[in-house]
mmCIF file of C-alpha atoms in Angstrom:
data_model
loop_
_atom_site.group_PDB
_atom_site.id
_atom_site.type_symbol
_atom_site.label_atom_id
_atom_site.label_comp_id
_atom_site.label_asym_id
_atom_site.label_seq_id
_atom_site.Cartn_x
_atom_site.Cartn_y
_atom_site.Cartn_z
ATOM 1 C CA UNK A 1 0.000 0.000 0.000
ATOM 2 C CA UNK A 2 2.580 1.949 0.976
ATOM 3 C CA UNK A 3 4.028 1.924 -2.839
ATOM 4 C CA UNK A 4 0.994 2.592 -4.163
ATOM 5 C CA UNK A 5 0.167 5.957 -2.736
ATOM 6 C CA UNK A 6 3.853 6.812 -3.335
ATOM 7 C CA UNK A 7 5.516 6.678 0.150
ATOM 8 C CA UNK A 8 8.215 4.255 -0.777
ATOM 9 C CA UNK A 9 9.693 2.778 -3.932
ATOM 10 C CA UNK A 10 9.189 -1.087 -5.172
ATOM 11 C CA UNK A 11 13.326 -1.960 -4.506
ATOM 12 C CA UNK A 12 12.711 -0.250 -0.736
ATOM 13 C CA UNK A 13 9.724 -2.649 -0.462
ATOM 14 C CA UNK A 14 11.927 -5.484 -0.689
ATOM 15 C CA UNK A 15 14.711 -3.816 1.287
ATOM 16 C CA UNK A 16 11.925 -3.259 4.107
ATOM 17 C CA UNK A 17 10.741 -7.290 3.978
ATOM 18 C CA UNK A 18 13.916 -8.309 4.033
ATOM 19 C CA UNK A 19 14.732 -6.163 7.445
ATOM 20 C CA UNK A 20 11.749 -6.880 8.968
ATOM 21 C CA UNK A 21 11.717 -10.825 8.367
ATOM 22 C CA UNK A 22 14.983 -10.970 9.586
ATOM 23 C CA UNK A 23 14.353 -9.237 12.730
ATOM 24 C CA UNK A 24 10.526 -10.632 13.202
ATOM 25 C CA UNK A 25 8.473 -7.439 13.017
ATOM 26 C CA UNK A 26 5.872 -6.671 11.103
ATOM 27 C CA UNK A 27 6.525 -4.573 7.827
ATOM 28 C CA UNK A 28 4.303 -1.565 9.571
ATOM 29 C CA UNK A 29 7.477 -1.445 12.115
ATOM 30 C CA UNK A 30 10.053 -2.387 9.826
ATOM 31 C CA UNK A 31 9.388 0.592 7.290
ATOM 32 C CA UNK A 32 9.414 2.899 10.380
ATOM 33 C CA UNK A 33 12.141 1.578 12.193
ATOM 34 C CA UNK A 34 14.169 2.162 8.955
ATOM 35 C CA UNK A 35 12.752 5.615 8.759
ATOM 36 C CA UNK A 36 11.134 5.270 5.250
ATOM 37 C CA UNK A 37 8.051 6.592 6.509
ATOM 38 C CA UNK A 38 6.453 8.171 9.936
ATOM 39 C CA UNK A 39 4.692 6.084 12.084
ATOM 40 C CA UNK A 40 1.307 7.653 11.378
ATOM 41 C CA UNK A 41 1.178 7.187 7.524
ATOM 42 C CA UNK A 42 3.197 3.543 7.872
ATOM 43 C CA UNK A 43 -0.386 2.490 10.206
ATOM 44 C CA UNK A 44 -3.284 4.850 8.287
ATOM 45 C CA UNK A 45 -1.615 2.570 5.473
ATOM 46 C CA UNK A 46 -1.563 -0.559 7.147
ATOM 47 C CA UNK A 47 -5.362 0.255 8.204
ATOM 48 C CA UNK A 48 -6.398 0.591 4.179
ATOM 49 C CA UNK A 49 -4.359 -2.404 3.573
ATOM 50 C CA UNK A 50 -6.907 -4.268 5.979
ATOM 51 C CA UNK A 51 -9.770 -2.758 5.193
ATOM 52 C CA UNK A 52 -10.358 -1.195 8.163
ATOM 53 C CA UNK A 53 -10.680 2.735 9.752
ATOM 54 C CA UNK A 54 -7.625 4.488 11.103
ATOM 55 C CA UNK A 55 -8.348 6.186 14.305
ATOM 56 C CA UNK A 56 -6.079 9.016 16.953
ATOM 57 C CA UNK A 57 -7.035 7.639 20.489
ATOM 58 C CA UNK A 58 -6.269 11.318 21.713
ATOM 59 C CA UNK A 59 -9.530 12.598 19.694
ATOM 60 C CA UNK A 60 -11.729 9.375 21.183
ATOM 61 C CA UNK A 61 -13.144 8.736 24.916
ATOM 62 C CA UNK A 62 -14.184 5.204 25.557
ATOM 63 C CA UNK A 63 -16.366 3.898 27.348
ATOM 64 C CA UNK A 64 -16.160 3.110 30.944
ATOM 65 C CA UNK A 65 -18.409 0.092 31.205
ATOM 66 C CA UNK A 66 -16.818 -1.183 27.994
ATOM 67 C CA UNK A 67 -13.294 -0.814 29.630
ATOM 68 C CA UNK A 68 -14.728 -2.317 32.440
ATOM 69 C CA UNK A 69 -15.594 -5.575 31.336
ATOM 70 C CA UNK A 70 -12.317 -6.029 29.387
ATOM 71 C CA UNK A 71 -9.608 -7.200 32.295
ATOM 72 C CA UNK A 72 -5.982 -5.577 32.011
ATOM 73 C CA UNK A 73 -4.683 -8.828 31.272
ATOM 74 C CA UNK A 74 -6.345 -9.326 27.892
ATOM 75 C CA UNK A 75 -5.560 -5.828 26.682
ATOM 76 C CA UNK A 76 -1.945 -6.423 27.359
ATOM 77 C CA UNK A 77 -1.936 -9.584 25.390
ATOM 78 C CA UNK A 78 -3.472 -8.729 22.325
ATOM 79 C CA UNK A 79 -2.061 -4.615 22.215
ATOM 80 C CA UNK A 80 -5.678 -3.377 22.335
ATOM 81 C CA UNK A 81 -8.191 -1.066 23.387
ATOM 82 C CA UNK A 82 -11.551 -1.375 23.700
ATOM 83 C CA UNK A 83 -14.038 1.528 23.005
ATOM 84 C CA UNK A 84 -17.616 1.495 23.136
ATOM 85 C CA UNK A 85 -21.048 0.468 21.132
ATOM 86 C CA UNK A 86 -21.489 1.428 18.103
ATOM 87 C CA UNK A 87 -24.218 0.487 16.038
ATOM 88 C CA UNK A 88 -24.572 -2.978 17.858
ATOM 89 C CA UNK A 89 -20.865 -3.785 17.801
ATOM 90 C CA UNK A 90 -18.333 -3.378 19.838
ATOM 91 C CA UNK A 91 -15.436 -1.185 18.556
ATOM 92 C CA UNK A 92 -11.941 -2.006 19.374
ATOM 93 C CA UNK A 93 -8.916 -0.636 18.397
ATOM 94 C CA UNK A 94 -5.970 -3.020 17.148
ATOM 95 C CA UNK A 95 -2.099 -2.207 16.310
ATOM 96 C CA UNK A 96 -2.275 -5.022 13.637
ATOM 97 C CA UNK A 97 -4.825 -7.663 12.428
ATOM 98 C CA UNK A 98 -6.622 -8.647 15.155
ATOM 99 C CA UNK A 99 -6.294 -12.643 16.017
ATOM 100 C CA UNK A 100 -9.319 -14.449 16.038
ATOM 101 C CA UNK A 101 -8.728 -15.190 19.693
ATOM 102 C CA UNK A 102 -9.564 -11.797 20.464
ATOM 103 C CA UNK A 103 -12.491 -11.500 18.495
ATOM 104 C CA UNK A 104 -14.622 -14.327 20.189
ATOM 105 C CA UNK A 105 -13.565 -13.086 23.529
ATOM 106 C CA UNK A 106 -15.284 -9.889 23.000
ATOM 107 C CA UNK A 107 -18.443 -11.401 21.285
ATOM 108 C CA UNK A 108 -18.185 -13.647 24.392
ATOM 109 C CA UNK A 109 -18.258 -10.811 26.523
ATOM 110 C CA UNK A 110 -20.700 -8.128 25.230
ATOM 111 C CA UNK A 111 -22.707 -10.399 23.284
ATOM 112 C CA UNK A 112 -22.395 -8.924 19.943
ATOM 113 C CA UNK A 113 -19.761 -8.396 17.270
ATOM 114 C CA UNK A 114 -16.392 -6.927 17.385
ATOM 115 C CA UNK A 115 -15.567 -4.414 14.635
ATOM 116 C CA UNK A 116 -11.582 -3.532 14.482
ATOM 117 C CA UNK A 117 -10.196 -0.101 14.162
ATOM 118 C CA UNK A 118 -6.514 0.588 13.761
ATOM 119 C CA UNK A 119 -4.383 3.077 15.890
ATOM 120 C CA UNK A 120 -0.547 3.331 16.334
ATOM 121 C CA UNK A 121 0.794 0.996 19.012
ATOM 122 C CA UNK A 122 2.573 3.935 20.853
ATOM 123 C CA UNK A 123 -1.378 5.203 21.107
ATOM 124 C CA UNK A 124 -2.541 2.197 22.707
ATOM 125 C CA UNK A 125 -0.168 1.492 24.753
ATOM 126 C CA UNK A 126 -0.583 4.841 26.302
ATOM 127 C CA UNK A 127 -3.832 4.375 26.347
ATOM 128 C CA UNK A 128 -3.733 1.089 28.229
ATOM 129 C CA UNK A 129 -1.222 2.502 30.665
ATOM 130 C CA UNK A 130 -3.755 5.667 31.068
ATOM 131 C CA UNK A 131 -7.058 3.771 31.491
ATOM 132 C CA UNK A 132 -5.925 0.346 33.093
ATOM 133 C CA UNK A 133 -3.796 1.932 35.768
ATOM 134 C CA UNK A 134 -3.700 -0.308 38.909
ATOM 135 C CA UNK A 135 -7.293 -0.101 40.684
ATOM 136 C CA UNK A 136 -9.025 2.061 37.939
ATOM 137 C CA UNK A 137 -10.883 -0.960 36.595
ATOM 138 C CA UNK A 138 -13.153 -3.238 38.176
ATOM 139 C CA UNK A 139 -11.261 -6.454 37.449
ATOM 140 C CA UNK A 140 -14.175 -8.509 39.115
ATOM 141 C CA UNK A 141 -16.919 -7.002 36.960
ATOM 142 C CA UNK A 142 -15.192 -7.734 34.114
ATOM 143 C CA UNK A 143 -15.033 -11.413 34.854
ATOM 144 C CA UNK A 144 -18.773 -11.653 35.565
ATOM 145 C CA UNK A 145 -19.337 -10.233 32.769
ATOM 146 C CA UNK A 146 -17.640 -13.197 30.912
ATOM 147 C CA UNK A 147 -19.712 -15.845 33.173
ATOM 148 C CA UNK A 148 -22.692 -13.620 32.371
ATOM 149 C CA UNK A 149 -22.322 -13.744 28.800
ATOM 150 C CA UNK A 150 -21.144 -17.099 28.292
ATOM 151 C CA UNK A 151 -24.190 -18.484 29.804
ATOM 152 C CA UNK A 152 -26.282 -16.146 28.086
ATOM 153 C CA UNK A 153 -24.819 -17.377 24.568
ATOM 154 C CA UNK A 154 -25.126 -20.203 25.573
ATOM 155 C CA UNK A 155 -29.027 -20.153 26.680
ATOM 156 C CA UNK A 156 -29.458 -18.908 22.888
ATOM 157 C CA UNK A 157 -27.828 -21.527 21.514
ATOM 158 C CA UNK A 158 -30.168 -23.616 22.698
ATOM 159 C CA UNK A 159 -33.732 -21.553 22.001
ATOM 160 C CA UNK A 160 -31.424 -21.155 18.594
ATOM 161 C CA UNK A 161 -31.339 -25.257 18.106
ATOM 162 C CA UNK A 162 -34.367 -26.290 19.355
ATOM 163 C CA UNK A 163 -37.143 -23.468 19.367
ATOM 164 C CA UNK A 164 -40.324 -24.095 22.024
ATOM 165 C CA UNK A 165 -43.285 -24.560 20.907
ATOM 166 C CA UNK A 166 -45.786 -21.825 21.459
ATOM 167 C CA UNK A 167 -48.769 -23.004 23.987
ATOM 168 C CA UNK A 168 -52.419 -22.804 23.191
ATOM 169 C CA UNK A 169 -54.552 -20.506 25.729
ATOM 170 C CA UNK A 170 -56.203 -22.937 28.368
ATOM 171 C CA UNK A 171 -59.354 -22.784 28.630
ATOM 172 C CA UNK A 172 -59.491 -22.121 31.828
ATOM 173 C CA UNK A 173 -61.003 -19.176 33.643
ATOM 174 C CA UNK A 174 -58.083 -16.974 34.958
ATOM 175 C CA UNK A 175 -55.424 -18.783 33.244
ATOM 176 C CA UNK A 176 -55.804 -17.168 29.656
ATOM 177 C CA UNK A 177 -57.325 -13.363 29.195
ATOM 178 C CA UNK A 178 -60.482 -13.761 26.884
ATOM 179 C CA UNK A 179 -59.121 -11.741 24.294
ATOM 180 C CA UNK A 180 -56.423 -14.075 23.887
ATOM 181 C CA UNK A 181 -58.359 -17.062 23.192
ATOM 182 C CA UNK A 182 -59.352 -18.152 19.903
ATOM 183 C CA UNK A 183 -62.814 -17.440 17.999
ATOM 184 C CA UNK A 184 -64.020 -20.859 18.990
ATOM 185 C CA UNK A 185 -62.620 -21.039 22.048
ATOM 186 C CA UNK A 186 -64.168 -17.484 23.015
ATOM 187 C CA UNK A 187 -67.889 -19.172 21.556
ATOM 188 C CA UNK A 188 -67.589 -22.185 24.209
ATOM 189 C CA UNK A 189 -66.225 -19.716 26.900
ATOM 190 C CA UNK A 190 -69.468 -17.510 26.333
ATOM 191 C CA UNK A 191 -71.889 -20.549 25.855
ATOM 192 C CA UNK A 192 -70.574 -21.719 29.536
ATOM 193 C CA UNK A 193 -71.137 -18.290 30.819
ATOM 194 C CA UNK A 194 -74.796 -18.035 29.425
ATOM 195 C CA UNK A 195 -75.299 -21.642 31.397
ATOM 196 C CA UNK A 196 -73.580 -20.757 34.464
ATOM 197 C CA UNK A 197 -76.248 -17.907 34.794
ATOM 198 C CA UNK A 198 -78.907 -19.862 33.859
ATOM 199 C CA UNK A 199 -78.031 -22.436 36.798
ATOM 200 C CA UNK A 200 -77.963 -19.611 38.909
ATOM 201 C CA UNK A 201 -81.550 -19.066 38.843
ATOM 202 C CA UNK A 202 -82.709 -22.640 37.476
ATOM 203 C CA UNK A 203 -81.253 -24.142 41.037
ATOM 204 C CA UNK A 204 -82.745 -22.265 43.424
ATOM 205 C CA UNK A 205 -86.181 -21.896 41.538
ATOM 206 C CA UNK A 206 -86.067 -26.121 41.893
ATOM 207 C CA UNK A 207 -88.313 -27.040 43.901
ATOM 208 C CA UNK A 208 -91.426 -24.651 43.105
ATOM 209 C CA UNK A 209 -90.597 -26.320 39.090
ATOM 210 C CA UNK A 210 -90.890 -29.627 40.709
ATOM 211 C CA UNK A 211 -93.815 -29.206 42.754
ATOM 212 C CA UNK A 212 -95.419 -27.804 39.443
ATOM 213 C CA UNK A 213 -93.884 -30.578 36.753
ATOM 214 C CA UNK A 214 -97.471 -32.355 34.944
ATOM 215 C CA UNK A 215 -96.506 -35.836 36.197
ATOM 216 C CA UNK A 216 -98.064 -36.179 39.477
ATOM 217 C CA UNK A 217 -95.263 -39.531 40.272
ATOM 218 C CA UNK A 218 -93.023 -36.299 40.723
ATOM 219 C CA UNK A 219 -94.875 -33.661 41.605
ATOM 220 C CA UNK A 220 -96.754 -34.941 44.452
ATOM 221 C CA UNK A 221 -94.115 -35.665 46.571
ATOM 222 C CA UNK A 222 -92.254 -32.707 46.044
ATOM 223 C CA UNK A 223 -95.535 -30.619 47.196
ATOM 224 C CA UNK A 224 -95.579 -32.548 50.194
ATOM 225 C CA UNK A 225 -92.149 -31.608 51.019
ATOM 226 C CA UNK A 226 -92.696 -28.559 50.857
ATOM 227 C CA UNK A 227 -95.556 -28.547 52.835
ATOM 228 C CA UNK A 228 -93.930 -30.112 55.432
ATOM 229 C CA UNK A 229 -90.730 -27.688 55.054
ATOM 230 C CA UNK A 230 -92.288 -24.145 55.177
ATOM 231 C CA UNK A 231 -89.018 -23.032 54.899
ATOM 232 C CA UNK A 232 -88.616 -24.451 51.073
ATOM 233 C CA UNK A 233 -90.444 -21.970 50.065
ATOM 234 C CA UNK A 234 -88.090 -19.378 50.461
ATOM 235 C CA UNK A 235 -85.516 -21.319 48.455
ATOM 236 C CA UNK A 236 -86.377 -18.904 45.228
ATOM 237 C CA UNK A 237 -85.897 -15.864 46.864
ATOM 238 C CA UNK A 238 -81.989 -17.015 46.449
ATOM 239 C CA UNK A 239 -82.288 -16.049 43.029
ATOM 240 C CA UNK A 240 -82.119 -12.548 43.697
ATOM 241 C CA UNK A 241 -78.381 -13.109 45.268
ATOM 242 C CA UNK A 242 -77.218 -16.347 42.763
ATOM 243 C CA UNK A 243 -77.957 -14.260 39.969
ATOM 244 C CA UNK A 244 -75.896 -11.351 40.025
ATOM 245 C CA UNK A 245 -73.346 -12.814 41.775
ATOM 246 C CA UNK A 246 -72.966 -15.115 38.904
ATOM 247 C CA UNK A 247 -73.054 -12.471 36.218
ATOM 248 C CA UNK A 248 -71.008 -10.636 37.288
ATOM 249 C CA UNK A 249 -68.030 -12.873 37.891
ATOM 250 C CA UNK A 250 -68.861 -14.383 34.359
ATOM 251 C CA UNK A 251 -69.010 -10.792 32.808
ATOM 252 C CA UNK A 252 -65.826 -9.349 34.733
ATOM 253 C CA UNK A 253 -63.792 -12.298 35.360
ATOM 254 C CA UNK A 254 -64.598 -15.330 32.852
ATOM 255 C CA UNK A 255 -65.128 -13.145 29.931
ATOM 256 C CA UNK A 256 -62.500 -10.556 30.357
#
């Protein structure tokens, strides 16, 4: 990249692989070690190169819950720095290509993506030195947060694999609300209802029925009774409290 924008020739190309294969650093630091090109240019490069954004720490504030759930120890390892949300990834900035290690570690811990940026490693390491001084981050949030999310992935995994099966309303009074149910099911709740009334003054209006029924096998004894029972006769009069009682728990609990 570097050649084709013009900031070194092809033979210095070679002369840069050669130094930095020899000494095991990455062409980025070779070209600057050898002074070809400044540090800034040598990484926007490197960043185009990878496809990714260049970014100055100095102009960026992270977040503090972000930094929090990233322990010390894994920003030291992988020469990173992690920043905050952005449209439902996480953005972290990388010296170099990130390893893939890294990557699942932070999916792991926020739950979402990782996107890479890249920034200069003198940047980040300030940065790491600035924001993960000793006892500025919560080192024990930041491994509940990987318990947390671990077993949260992997709860999803398993509504991913196997999805439940949606239950049908019960039928039920007080277990499903009436507007849930289905057309049928809110016909046979409201044909139950109409009966349920109708018991309510069919039952206590019993006896006078009887006592009145055409066949006298029936009727005569149940006049008798209540001859004998003066009381029976007051049985009816219940109406007036079965009634409304039972309307108006059908009307305001089984049919709402």
């Amino acid at each position: 990249m570097l050649v084709k924008i013009g900031n070194i020739t092809r033979d210095q190309k070679k002369e840069v692989e050669e130094f930095a294969d020899l000494r095991g650093l990455s062409h980025r630091d070779g070209v600057v070690q050898m002074k070809l090109v400044e540090l800034v240019p040598a990484t926007k490069a490197l960043a185009q190169q990878l496809g990714y954004s260049y970014v100055d720490l100095e102009d960026l504030l992270p977040d503090d819950a972000v930094l929090d759930a990233v322990p010390r120890q894994l920003v030291k390892k992988h020469s990173c720095l992690p920043l905050f949300e952005d449209d439902g990834q996480i953005l972290v900035a990388c010296s170099d290509q990130p390893e893939h290690e890294l990557e699942e570690e932070i999916s792991l811990r926020f739950g979402m993506p990782m996107r890479p940026v890249i920034a200069t490693p003198r940047s980040i390491n300030q940065a790491i030195t600035k924001y993960y001084a000793p006892g500025a981050r919560d080192e024990t949030r930041a491994a509940k947060t990987k318990v947390a999310t671990t077993i949260a992935g992997g709860e999803a995994a398993k509504k991913k694999e196997k999805p439940r099966e949606k239950k049908k309303p019960a039928l039920a009074a007080g277990k499903v609300r009436f507007a849930d149910l289905t057309a049928e099911q809110q016909k046979d709740r409201k044909n139950i209802g109409i009966i349920a009334i109708c018991g309510a003054l069919v039952i206590p209006m019993l006896p006078h029925l009887l006592s009145s029924f055409p066949i006298g096998a029936i009727s005569v004894p149940v006049q008798m009774f209540v001859v004998d029972n003066p009381w029976v006769r007051w049985i009816p009069t219940l109406a007036f409290i079965t009634v409304p009682a039972t309307g108006a728990w059908v009307w305001f609990k089984y049919w709402k």
